[in-house]
């Protein structure tokens, strides 16, 4: 995978996904060590270019790079020349001219990471492009499922919430289907494009049907601005009809895994008892996020040197 | 004035029912004779057109020349040069310039500039509403008297049905059409591509075909109500074709055009996130293409128009969401349709030429254009139907270098264009007379 851009899971091979997950298992051990620093990426420079606010993903990439021994800097759009009207191309060329080895990029426009590959020689890692893909989130979710259930193949995974606007949903769908899982989408009609059937999923508008007998329930964040656009009437109604609470969760399998990419709206898409309950893997996902990002960076920049 | 005898060309003139190897003589800017084995007269310059197709000059009833105001994208010089290279001898330019063409004085100014700069005939569309803002009618009558040939807020749907009704009633007094950019604004919202499987996958916001159908439906009802002539621009949906077909059967005064890109490209191309494919209305799916071709064949769609919409390359070189819609279309129009539809056996050359000549002329009642009748205007093109070439925007005469057909292999190309009895384009070069 050395030199390979990581733009999405739609086009990532099963072998590469497995390679990342296996490496991440090793990297996870490193994150549990007292001294976490490796020299795998010593001398390498990584820039996190975030055109959208993010704490979780940016810090995760930053720590991943630092644990591997790379030099990591962060550029936030709000403090960059983008605010002065500079084009994305010019920003990328400026970063490129600094001689970096990898650009980790978050942008509100779908396809922005792919666009970046036209102008930079460095490895481009998509840290979320609009509603398109968020491949490292997809990979960390796969890792979390594999760690909990032992395998992904044959598992029923329900993805519940605002699918329409979710890059996490798209990366999850591609990754899960490739690894042999059954994917069920649940939520209101206004938040699930019916054309997603084409991707190979099953769609339910009764959330109970989506989570029935599920091995995994992945709850997505509802952005409250969607309500203002008329995509659902009120947060209250959403929580009542589509929210994942203890009662509904009983429909899933006994050892169900509950995931959420964060940040959560507690009491809206997920009730606090579920978010902090015994089935929740939400904190584990964060830990796995660092391991997966270490795996991706080491595999694309240094042939995935053993931890 | 030079006289020309073009011999042995395959003359296709659908308006006159001609489709044969014939000679054609041009004298005093007019067609002097058409027939078999015409003998050269003393002043004739003879051109051997063996193996070439001779057609009336193409008529484009929908293009953007960007002048006045956005000359960095295109101006009358480069725009009409590009049109000539594509075989167009008459083009109708839209009103969304800066300033907007919404007053007679701007129409008059344009007509003056056209006389000095243009190498092909340029007709002018006036705006339906002042500033294209959709709030108040422009001075339609004044612009009609200054020479505007149609009215349109193209780029925007006239959202206010009462205003559109008034525009149709008012323009009908001058026997001029109102061209509708038909898309329900609320339903398209901030969509950037066709709403379907591809948009669902990419996460890009969609513009549903129903937005077009709904808007076309209103225009048809208003045309019926007012007796005005509504022309539907760049039809892209199956539903719109069906609605227009029914309306025509009822005798409602509606005409329609379709673009080469909506006939030959699908939304799947956007999987590359290449903004060259971003256009409004958006590229749709094969199901819609099949309906559009059927609409052309049965006469529902009257004309092929390019919607030539050049943008500076830098403007299109950005995130897909941010890129402006549209691209240059003059120089690829014929070749794209010939390669994608005629060469593949889906359509025939005669019908294609009809929709690029007599079809648009009839839609707008331009009786002097679109045919090679003896005594008529000598506007014609020579086409090499076997010429193979690869689309390279940098070799094009337009300033709009973003093109969705870049790198595609074409068969067939316009090699010469004549306007008013004078050659204005030959083998890649403009001839300024």
PDB file of C-alpha atoms in Angstrom, chain B residues 333-431:
ATOM      1  CA  UNK B 333     -21.648  19.502 -31.106  1.00  0.00           C
ATOM      2  CA  UNK B 334     -21.814  17.956 -34.552  1.00  0.00           C
ATOM      3  CA  UNK B 335     -18.948  15.517 -34.006  1.00  0.00           C
ATOM      4  CA  UNK B 336     -20.277  14.291 -30.656  1.00  0.00           C
ATOM      5  CA  UNK B 337     -23.714  13.562 -32.098  1.00  0.00           C
ATOM      6  CA  UNK B 338     -22.288  12.045 -35.259  1.00  0.00           C
ATOM      7  CA  UNK B 339     -19.940   9.810 -33.278  1.00  0.00           C
ATOM      8  CA  UNK B 340     -22.322   8.820 -30.480  1.00  0.00           C
ATOM      9  CA  UNK B 341     -25.604   8.515 -32.366  1.00  0.00           C
ATOM     10  CA  UNK B 342     -25.017   8.265 -36.129  1.00  0.00           C
ATOM     11  CA  UNK B 343     -21.903   6.078 -36.120  1.00  0.00           C
ATOM     12  CA  UNK B 344     -23.530   3.735 -33.619  1.00  0.00           C
ATOM     13  CA  UNK B 345     -26.604   3.332 -35.814  1.00  0.00           C
ATOM     14  CA  UNK B 346     -29.040   4.901 -33.348  1.00  0.00           C
ATOM     15  CA  UNK B 347     -29.850   7.770 -35.678  1.00  0.00           C
ATOM     16  CA  UNK B 348     -29.158   8.951 -39.203  1.00  0.00           C
ATOM     17  CA  UNK B 349     -27.142  11.840 -40.563  1.00  0.00           C
ATOM     18  CA  UNK B 350     -30.079  13.390 -42.421  1.00  0.00           C
ATOM     19  CA  UNK B 351     -32.147  13.609 -39.254  1.00  0.00           C
ATOM     20  CA  UNK B 352     -29.217  15.014 -37.302  1.00  0.00           C
ATOM     21  CA  UNK B 353     -28.690  17.744 -39.884  1.00  0.00           C
ATOM     22  CA  UNK B 354     -32.410  18.463 -39.880  1.00  0.00           C
ATOM     23  CA  UNK B 355     -32.377  19.093 -36.126  1.00  0.00           C
ATOM     24  CA  UNK B 356     -29.389  21.420 -36.507  1.00  0.00           C
ATOM     25  CA  UNK B 357     -30.776  23.412 -39.450  1.00  0.00           C
ATOM     26  CA  UNK B 358     -34.425  23.347 -40.534  1.00  0.00           C
ATOM     27  CA  UNK B 359     -35.601  22.231 -37.073  1.00  0.00           C
ATOM     28  CA  UNK B 360     -34.408  25.261 -35.095  1.00  0.00           C
ATOM     29  CA  UNK B 361     -35.314  27.626 -37.956  1.00  0.00           C
ATOM     30  CA  UNK B 362     -38.877  26.339 -37.969  1.00  0.00           C
ATOM     31  CA  UNK B 363     -39.140  26.429 -34.163  1.00  0.00           C
ATOM     32  CA  UNK B 364     -38.486  30.176 -34.161  1.00  0.00           C
ATOM     33  CA  UNK B 365     -40.035  30.853 -37.567  1.00  0.00           C
ATOM     34  CA  UNK B 366     -36.766  32.032 -39.113  1.00  0.00           C
ATOM     35  CA  UNK B 367     -37.845  31.430 -42.691  1.00  0.00           C
ATOM     36  CA  UNK B 368     -34.647  32.702 -44.323  1.00  0.00           C
ATOM     37  CA  UNK B 369     -32.367  30.232 -42.493  1.00  0.00           C
ATOM     38  CA  UNK B 370     -31.752  26.538 -42.335  1.00  0.00           C
ATOM     39  CA  UNK B 371     -32.040  25.659 -46.030  1.00  0.00           C
ATOM     40  CA  UNK B 372     -30.178  25.989 -49.320  1.00  0.00           C
ATOM     41  CA  UNK B 373     -32.989  27.216 -51.533  1.00  0.00           C
ATOM     42  CA  UNK B 374     -32.060  28.950 -54.759  1.00  0.00           C
ATOM     43  CA  UNK B 375     -32.151  32.691 -54.108  1.00  0.00           C
ATOM     44  CA  UNK B 376     -31.725  32.141 -50.366  1.00  0.00           C
ATOM     45  CA  UNK B 377     -28.866  32.972 -48.024  1.00  0.00           C
ATOM     46  CA  UNK B 378     -25.605  31.225 -48.769  1.00  0.00           C
ATOM     47  CA  UNK B 379     -24.954  29.927 -45.253  1.00  0.00           C
ATOM     48  CA  UNK B 380     -23.496  26.436 -45.475  1.00  0.00           C
ATOM     49  CA  UNK B 381     -20.980  23.971 -44.099  1.00  0.00           C
ATOM     50  CA  UNK B 382     -18.787  21.269 -45.521  1.00  0.00           C
ATOM     51  CA  UNK B 383     -18.427  18.228 -43.309  1.00  0.00           C
ATOM     52  CA  UNK B 384     -15.904  15.426 -43.588  1.00  0.00           C
ATOM     53  CA  UNK B 385     -17.967  12.539 -42.195  1.00  0.00           C
ATOM     54  CA  UNK B 386     -14.958  10.220 -41.965  1.00  0.00           C
ATOM     55  CA  UNK B 387     -12.455  12.533 -40.348  1.00  0.00           C
ATOM     56  CA  UNK B 388     -11.121  11.088 -37.112  1.00  0.00           C
ATOM     57  CA  UNK B 389      -9.966  13.422 -34.382  1.00  0.00           C
ATOM     58  CA  UNK B 390      -9.500  13.623 -30.631  1.00  0.00           C
ATOM     59  CA  UNK B 391     -11.070  16.410 -28.585  1.00  0.00           C
ATOM     60  CA  UNK B 392      -8.404  18.754 -27.240  1.00  0.00           C
ATOM     61  CA  UNK B 393      -9.899  21.906 -25.723  1.00  0.00           C
ATOM     62  CA  UNK B 394      -6.595  23.728 -26.081  1.00  0.00           C
ATOM     63  CA  UNK B 395      -6.884  23.392 -29.833  1.00  0.00           C
ATOM     64  CA  UNK B 396     -10.367  24.939 -29.801  1.00  0.00           C
ATOM     65  CA  UNK B 397     -11.083  28.539 -30.700  1.00  0.00           C
ATOM     66  CA  UNK B 398     -13.322  29.180 -27.693  1.00  0.00           C
ATOM     67  CA  UNK B 399     -11.859  30.566 -24.482  1.00  0.00           C
ATOM     68  CA  UNK B 400     -13.826  27.959 -22.524  1.00  0.00           C
ATOM     69  CA  UNK B 401     -11.232  25.222 -22.169  1.00  0.00           C
ATOM     70  CA  UNK B 402     -13.187  23.010 -19.798  1.00  0.00           C
ATOM     71  CA  UNK B 403     -14.887  20.319 -21.868  1.00  0.00           C
ATOM     72  CA  UNK B 404     -16.537  17.043 -20.830  1.00  0.00           C
ATOM     73  CA  UNK B 405     -15.553  15.431 -24.122  1.00  0.00           C
ATOM     74  CA  UNK B 406     -11.811  15.986 -23.627  1.00  0.00           C
ATOM     75  CA  UNK B 407      -9.812  13.057 -24.944  1.00  0.00           C
ATOM     76  CA  UNK B 408     -12.767  11.424 -26.660  1.00  0.00           C
ATOM     77  CA  UNK B 409     -12.209  10.051 -30.151  1.00  0.00           C
ATOM     78  CA  UNK B 410     -14.569  11.544 -32.729  1.00  0.00           C
ATOM     79  CA  UNK B 411     -15.542  10.584 -36.234  1.00  0.00           C
ATOM     80  CA  UNK B 412     -16.726  13.410 -38.489  1.00  0.00           C
ATOM     81  CA  UNK B 413     -15.911  17.091 -38.383  1.00  0.00           C
ATOM     82  CA  UNK B 414     -16.905  20.382 -39.965  1.00  0.00           C
ATOM     83  CA  UNK B 415     -14.100  21.450 -42.296  1.00  0.00           C
ATOM     84  CA  UNK B 416     -15.452  24.659 -43.863  1.00  0.00           C
ATOM     85  CA  UNK B 417     -18.143  27.183 -42.964  1.00  0.00           C
ATOM     86  CA  UNK B 418     -19.656  29.835 -45.229  1.00  0.00           C
ATOM     87  CA  UNK B 419     -21.777  32.785 -44.100  1.00  0.00           C
ATOM     88  CA  UNK B 420     -23.422  35.108 -46.609  1.00  0.00           C
ATOM     89  CA  UNK B 421     -21.481  33.588 -49.485  1.00  0.00           C
ATOM     90  CA  UNK B 422     -18.080  34.085 -47.797  1.00  0.00           C
ATOM     91  CA  UNK B 423     -15.911  31.406 -46.236  1.00  0.00           C
ATOM     92  CA  UNK B 424     -15.425  32.278 -42.586  1.00  0.00           C
ATOM     93  CA  UNK B 425     -13.774  29.079 -41.405  1.00  0.00           C
ATOM     94  CA  UNK B 426     -11.540  26.549 -43.059  1.00  0.00           C
ATOM     95  CA  UNK B 427      -9.386  23.733 -41.654  1.00  0.00           C
ATOM     96  CA  UNK B 428      -8.986  25.053 -38.147  1.00  0.00           C
ATOM     97  CA  UNK B 429      -8.645  28.717 -39.024  1.00  0.00           C
ATOM     98  CA  UNK B 430     -10.984  31.701 -39.099  1.00  0.00           C
ATOM     99  CA  UNK B 431     -11.068  33.779 -42.250  1.00  0.00           C
TER     100      UNK B 431
END
